[in-house]
Short mmCIF file of C-alpha atoms in Angstrom, two decimals:
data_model
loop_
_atom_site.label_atom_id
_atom_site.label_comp_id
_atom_site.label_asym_id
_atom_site.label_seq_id
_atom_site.Cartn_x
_atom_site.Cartn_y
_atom_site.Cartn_z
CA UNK A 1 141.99 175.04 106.17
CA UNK A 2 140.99 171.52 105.88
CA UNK A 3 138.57 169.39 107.56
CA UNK A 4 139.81 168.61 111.06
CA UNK A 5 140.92 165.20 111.94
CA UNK A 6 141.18 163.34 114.97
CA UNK A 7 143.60 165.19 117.39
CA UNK A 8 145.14 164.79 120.80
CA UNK A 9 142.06 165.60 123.09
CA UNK A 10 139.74 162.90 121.57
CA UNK A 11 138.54 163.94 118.24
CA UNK A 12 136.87 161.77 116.22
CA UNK A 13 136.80 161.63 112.53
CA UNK A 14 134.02 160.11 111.38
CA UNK A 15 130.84 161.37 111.47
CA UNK A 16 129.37 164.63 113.02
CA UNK A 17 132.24 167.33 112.73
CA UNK A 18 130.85 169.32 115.80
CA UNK A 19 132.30 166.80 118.07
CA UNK A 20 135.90 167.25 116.39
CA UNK A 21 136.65 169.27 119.38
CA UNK A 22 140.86 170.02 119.25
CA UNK A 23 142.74 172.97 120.33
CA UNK A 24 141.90 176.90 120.01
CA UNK A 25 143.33 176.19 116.51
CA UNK A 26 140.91 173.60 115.85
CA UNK A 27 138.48 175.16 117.41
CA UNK A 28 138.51 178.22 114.95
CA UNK A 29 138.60 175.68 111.97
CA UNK A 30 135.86 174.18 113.12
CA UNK A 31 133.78 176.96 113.47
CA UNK A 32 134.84 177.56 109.92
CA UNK A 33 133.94 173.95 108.58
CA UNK A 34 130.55 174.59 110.36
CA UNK A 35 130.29 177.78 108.31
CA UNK A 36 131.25 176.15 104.62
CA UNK A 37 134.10 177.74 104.85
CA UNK A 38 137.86 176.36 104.11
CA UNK A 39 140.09 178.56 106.28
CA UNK A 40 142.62 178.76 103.49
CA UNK A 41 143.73 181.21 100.27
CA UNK A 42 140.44 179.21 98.19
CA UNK A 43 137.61 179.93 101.15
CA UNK A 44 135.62 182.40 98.59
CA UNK A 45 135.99 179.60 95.86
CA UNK A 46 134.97 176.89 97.71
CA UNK A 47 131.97 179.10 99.55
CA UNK A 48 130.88 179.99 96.58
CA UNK A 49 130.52 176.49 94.70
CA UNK A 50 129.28 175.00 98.11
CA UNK A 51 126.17 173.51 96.23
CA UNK A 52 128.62 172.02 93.07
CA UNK A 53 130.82 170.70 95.87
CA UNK A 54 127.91 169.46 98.30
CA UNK A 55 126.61 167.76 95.64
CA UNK A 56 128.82 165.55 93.83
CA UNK A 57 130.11 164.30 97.90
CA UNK A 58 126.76 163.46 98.78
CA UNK A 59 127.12 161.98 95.18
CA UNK A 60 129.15 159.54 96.02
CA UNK A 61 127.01 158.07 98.52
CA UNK A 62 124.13 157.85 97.43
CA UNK A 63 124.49 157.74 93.55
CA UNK A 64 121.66 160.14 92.75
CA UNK A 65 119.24 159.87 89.83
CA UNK A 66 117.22 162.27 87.69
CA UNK A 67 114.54 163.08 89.78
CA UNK A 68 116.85 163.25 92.75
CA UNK A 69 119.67 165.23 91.02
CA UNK A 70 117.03 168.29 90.21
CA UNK A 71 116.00 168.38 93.41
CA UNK A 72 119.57 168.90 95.38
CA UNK A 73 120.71 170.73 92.10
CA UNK A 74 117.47 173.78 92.53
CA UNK A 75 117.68 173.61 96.17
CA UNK A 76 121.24 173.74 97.35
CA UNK A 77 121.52 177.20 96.01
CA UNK A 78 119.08 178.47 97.66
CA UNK A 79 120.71 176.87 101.39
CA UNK A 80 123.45 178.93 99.94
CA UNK A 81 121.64 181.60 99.68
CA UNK A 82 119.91 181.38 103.01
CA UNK A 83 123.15 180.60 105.17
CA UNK A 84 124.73 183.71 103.22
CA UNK A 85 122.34 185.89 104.46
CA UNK A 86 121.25 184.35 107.92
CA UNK A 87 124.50 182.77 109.33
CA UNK A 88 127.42 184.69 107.59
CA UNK A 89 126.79 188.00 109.88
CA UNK A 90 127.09 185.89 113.17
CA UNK A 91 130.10 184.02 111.67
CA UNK A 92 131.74 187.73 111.03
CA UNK A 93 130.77 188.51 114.89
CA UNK A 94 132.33 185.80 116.38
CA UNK A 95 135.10 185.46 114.55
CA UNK A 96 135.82 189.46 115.19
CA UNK A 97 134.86 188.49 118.67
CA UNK A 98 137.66 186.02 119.26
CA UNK A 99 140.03 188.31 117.89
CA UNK A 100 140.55 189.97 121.09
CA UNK A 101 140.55 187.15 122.99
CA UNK A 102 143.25 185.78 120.55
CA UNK A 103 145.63 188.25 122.86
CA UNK A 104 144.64 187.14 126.22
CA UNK A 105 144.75 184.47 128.54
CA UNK A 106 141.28 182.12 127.87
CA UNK A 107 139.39 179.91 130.48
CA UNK A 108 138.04 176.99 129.54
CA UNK A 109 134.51 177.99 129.27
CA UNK A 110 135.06 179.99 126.79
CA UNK A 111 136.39 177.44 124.95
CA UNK A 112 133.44 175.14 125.43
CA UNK A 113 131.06 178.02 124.73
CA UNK A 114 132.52 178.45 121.67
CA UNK A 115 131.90 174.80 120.99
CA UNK A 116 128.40 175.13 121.85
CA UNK A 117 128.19 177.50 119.53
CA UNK A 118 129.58 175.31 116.42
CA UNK A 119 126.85 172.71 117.83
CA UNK A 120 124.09 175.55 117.27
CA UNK A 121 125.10 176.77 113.85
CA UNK A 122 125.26 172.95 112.65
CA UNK A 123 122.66 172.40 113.73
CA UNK A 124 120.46 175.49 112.29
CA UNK A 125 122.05 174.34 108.55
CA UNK A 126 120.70 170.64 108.91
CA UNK A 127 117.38 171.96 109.68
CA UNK A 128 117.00 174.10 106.94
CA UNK A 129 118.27 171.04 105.05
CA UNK A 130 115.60 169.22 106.45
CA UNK A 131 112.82 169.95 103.84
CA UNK A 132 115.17 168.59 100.93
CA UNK A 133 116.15 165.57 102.86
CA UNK A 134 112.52 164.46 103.42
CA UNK A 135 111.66 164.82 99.85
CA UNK A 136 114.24 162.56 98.58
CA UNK A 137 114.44 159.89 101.37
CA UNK A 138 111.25 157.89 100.39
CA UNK A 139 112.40 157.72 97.02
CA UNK A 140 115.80 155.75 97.89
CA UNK A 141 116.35 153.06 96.06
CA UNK A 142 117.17 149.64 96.89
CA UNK A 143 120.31 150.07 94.77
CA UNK A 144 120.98 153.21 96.42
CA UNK A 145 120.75 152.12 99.99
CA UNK A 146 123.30 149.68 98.84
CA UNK A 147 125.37 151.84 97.16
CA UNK A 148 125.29 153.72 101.29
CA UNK A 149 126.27 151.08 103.09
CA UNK A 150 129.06 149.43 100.92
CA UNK A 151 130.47 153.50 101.10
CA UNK A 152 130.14 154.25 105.20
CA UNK A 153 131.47 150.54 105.58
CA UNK A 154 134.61 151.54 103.33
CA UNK A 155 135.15 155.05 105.37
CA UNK A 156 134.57 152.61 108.67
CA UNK A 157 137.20 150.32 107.36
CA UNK A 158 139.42 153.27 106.38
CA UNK A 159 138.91 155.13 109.88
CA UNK A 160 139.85 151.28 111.26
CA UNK A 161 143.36 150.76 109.50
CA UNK A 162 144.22 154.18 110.30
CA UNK A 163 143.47 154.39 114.09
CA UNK A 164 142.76 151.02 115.34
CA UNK A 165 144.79 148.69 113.80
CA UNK A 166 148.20 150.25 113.43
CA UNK A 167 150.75 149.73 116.39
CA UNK A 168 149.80 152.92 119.22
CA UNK A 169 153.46 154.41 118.66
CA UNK A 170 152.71 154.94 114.74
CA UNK A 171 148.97 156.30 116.08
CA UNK A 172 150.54 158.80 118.19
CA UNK A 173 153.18 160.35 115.67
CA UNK A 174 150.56 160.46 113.43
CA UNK A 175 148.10 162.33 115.32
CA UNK A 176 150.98 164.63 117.13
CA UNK A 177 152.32 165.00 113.74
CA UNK A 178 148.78 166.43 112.26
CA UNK A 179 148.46 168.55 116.05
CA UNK A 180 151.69 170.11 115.73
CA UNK A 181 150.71 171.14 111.96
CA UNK A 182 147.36 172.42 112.84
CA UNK A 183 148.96 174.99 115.46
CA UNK A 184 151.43 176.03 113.46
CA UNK A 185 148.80 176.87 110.77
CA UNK A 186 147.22 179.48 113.27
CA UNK A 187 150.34 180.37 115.65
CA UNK A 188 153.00 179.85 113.37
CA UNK A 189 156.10 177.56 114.95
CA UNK A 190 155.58 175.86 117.85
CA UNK A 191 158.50 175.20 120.11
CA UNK A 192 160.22 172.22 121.08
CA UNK A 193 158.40 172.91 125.07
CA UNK A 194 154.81 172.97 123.21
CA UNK A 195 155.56 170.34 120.89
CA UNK A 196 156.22 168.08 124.10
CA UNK A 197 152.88 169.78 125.36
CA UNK A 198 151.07 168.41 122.63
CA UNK A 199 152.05 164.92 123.37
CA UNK A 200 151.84 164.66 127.27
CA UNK A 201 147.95 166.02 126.01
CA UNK A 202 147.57 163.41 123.84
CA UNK A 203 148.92 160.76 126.04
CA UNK A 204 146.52 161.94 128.97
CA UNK A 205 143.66 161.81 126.69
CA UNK A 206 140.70 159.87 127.77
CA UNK A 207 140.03 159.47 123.59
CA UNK A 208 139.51 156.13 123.05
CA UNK A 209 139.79 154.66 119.06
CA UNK A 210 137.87 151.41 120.03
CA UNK A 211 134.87 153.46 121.62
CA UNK A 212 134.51 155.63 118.77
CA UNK A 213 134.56 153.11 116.23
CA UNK A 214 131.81 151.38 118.02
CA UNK A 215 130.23 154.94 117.85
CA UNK A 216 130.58 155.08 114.06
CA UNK A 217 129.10 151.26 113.61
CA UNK A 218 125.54 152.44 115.85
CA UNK A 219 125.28 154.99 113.86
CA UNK A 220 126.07 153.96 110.33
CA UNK A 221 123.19 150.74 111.76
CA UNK A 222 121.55 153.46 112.87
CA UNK A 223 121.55 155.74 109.13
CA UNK A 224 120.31 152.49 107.04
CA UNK A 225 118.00 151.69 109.56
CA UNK A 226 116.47 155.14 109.17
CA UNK A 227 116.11 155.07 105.64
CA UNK A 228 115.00 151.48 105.03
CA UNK A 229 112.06 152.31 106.90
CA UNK A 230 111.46 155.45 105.42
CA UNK A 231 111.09 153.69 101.85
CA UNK A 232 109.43 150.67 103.28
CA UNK A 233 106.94 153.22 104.75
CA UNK A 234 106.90 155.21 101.49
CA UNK A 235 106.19 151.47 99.18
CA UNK A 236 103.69 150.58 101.34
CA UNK A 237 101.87 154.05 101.32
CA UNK A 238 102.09 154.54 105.25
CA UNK A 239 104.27 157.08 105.33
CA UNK A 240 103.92 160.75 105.47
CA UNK A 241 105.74 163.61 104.76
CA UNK A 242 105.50 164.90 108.50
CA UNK A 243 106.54 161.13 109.96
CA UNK A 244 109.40 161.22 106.80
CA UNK A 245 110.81 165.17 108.61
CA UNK A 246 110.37 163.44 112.44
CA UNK A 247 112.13 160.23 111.81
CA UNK A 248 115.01 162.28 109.71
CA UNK A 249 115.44 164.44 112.59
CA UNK A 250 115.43 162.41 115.20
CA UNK A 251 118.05 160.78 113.61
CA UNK A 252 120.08 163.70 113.42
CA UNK A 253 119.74 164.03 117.24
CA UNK A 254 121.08 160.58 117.96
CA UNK A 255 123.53 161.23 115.66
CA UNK A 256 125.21 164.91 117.03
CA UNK A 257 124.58 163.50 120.62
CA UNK A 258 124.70 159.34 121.22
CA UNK A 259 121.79 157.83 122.99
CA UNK A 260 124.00 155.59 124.29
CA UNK A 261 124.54 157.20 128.17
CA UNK A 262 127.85 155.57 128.56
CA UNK A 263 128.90 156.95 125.17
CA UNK A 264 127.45 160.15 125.74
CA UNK A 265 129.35 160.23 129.19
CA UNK A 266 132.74 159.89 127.61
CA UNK A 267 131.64 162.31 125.08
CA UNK A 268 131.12 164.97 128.07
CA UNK A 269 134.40 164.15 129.50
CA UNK A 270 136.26 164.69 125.98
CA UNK A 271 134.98 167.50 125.20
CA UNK A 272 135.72 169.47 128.41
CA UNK A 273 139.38 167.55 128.37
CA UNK A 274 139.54 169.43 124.94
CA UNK A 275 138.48 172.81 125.96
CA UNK A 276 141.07 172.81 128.89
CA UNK A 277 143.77 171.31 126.64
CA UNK A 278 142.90 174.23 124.33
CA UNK A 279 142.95 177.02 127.00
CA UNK A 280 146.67 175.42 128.27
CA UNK A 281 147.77 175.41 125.00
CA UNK A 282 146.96 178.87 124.45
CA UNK A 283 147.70 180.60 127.40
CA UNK A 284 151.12 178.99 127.16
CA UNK A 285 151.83 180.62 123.52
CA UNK A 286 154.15 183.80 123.25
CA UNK A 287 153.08 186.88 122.56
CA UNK A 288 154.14 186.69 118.98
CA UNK A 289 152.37 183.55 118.90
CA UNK A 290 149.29 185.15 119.26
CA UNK A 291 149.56 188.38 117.49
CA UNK A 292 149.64 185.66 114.37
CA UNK A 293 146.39 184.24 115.44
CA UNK A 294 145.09 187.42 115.77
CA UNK A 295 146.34 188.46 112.32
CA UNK A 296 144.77 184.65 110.79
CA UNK A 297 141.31 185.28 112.45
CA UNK A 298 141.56 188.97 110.76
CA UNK A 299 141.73 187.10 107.54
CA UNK A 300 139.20 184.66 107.99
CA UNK A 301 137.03 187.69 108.92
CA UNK A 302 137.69 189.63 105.93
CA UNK A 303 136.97 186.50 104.20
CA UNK A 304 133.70 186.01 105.86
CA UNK A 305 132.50 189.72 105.17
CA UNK A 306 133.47 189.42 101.30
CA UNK A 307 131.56 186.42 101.11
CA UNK A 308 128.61 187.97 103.08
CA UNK A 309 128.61 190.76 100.56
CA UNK A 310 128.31 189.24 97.88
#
């Protein structure tokens, strides 16, 4: 399964995926992008080259050199390594967990806890990435920082074209056409009655394409920001490696959760609008409907404990 994008109940693409918060079907693939894991016939493949793979996209943002390259190249095994052994057995126990629910009727706190959860897991990986981040910050480059910005301002213009600045009938196929295939990938067809479901969700959505973007500008500001001071700190020999880990995470906090409090408000509002659109959509599926959920999250749990063994 792929990465998520933005959906009916106010998903946004761009940055933080824990905050991609869609239907029970998105919800699962979430959980699964939160995990490294791709929800499709290659999950063990791309699991397994996670490092090769995290490595040449961070890559392309930052243009790594020598020094730099070594680093991510001896240490993004061992996150491998660590999330194999530390977060695969709780990915296995949820996603058996879910399994029964898959047959029932859901609430939506259950859906929101499961959200949480995401949040949590995310959150544990960038922390262990911490250490690795902090060693390579300082030594950004000018060049580099460059290279950043000119590549978040081409994924802002990107996310622009494609949800701002086309007309709002071509945004909604677009999104109900990408909702509708996302079920189907977990419930198989979808009915006429829930495709029409799917849109009077979207349509009542409080998402809102112009408050996100404004989102992804802070925080883009927010990344280079971050960094230039890092190295500034770093040239002028005022920096430490402690100040480097505090400043790094803090901006990973204002980054999963806006310090904005309006932003933050909406936010709130989404995300439970999500978790109740997910619970509707659910409890509204046929039986048959969900025996194939049940049957995908058997797979992605066989998946999970295959990769876990190894």
């Amino acid at each position: 399964m792929h990465a998520l994008a933005p959906s009916a109940v106010g998903v946004e693409k761009y940055p933080p995926r824990q905050q991609r918060l869609g239907h029970w079907f998105a919800i699962i693939g979430l959980l699964l992008g939160a995990s490294l894991l791709t929800g499709c016939s290659a999950t063990r493949l791309a699991y397994n080259n996670a490092p090769d793979l995290l490595y040449w996209w961070s890559d392309g943002f930052f243009d790594w050199d020598q020094p730099q390259s070594t680093r991510l190249r001896n240490d993004l095994p061992d996150l491998l390594q660590w999330h194999r052994a530390q977060e695969l057995p709780g990915v296995v126990a949820t996603l058996h967990a879910v399994q029964t629910a898959a047959l029932q009727d859901i609430q939506t706190d259950q859906v929101c806890a499961l959200s949480v959860y995401v949040q949590q897991r995310l959150q544990a990986v960038l922390d262990r990435a911490l250490p690795t981040a902090a060693a390579i910050a300082p030594n950004l480059s000018a060049a580099q920082l460059t290279h950043l910005e000119l590549a978040l301002d081409k994924r802002s213009r990107e996310w622009r074209e494609e949800w701002l600045d086309d007309p709002p009938a071509e945004r909604e196929d677009r999104r109900l056409k990408k909702m509708v295939a996302r079920a189907e990938e977990f419930y198989g067809r979808i009915s006429p009655a829930q495709r029409d479901q799917l849109r009077a969700q979207l349509r009542a959505s409080a998402f809102d394409p112009s408050l996100q973007f404004q989102e992804g500008v802070r925080r883009q500001q927010d990344i280079l920001l971050t960094l230039r001071q890092i190295t500034a700190d770093a040239v002028s020999g005022t920096g430490t490696a402690a100040q480097t880990q505090a400043a790094l995470r803090a901006l990973v906090g204002r980054t999963l959760e806006s310090p904005d409090p309006a932003f933050l408000q909406y936010t709130i509002q989404v995300r439970r609008q999500a978790c109740a659109a997910v619970a509707e959509f659910h409890n509204r599926a046929g039986a048959g409907q969900r025996l194939r959920l049940q049957q995908t999250l058997q797979g992605y749990e066989a998946d999970a404990r295959a990769l876990q063994a190894r």
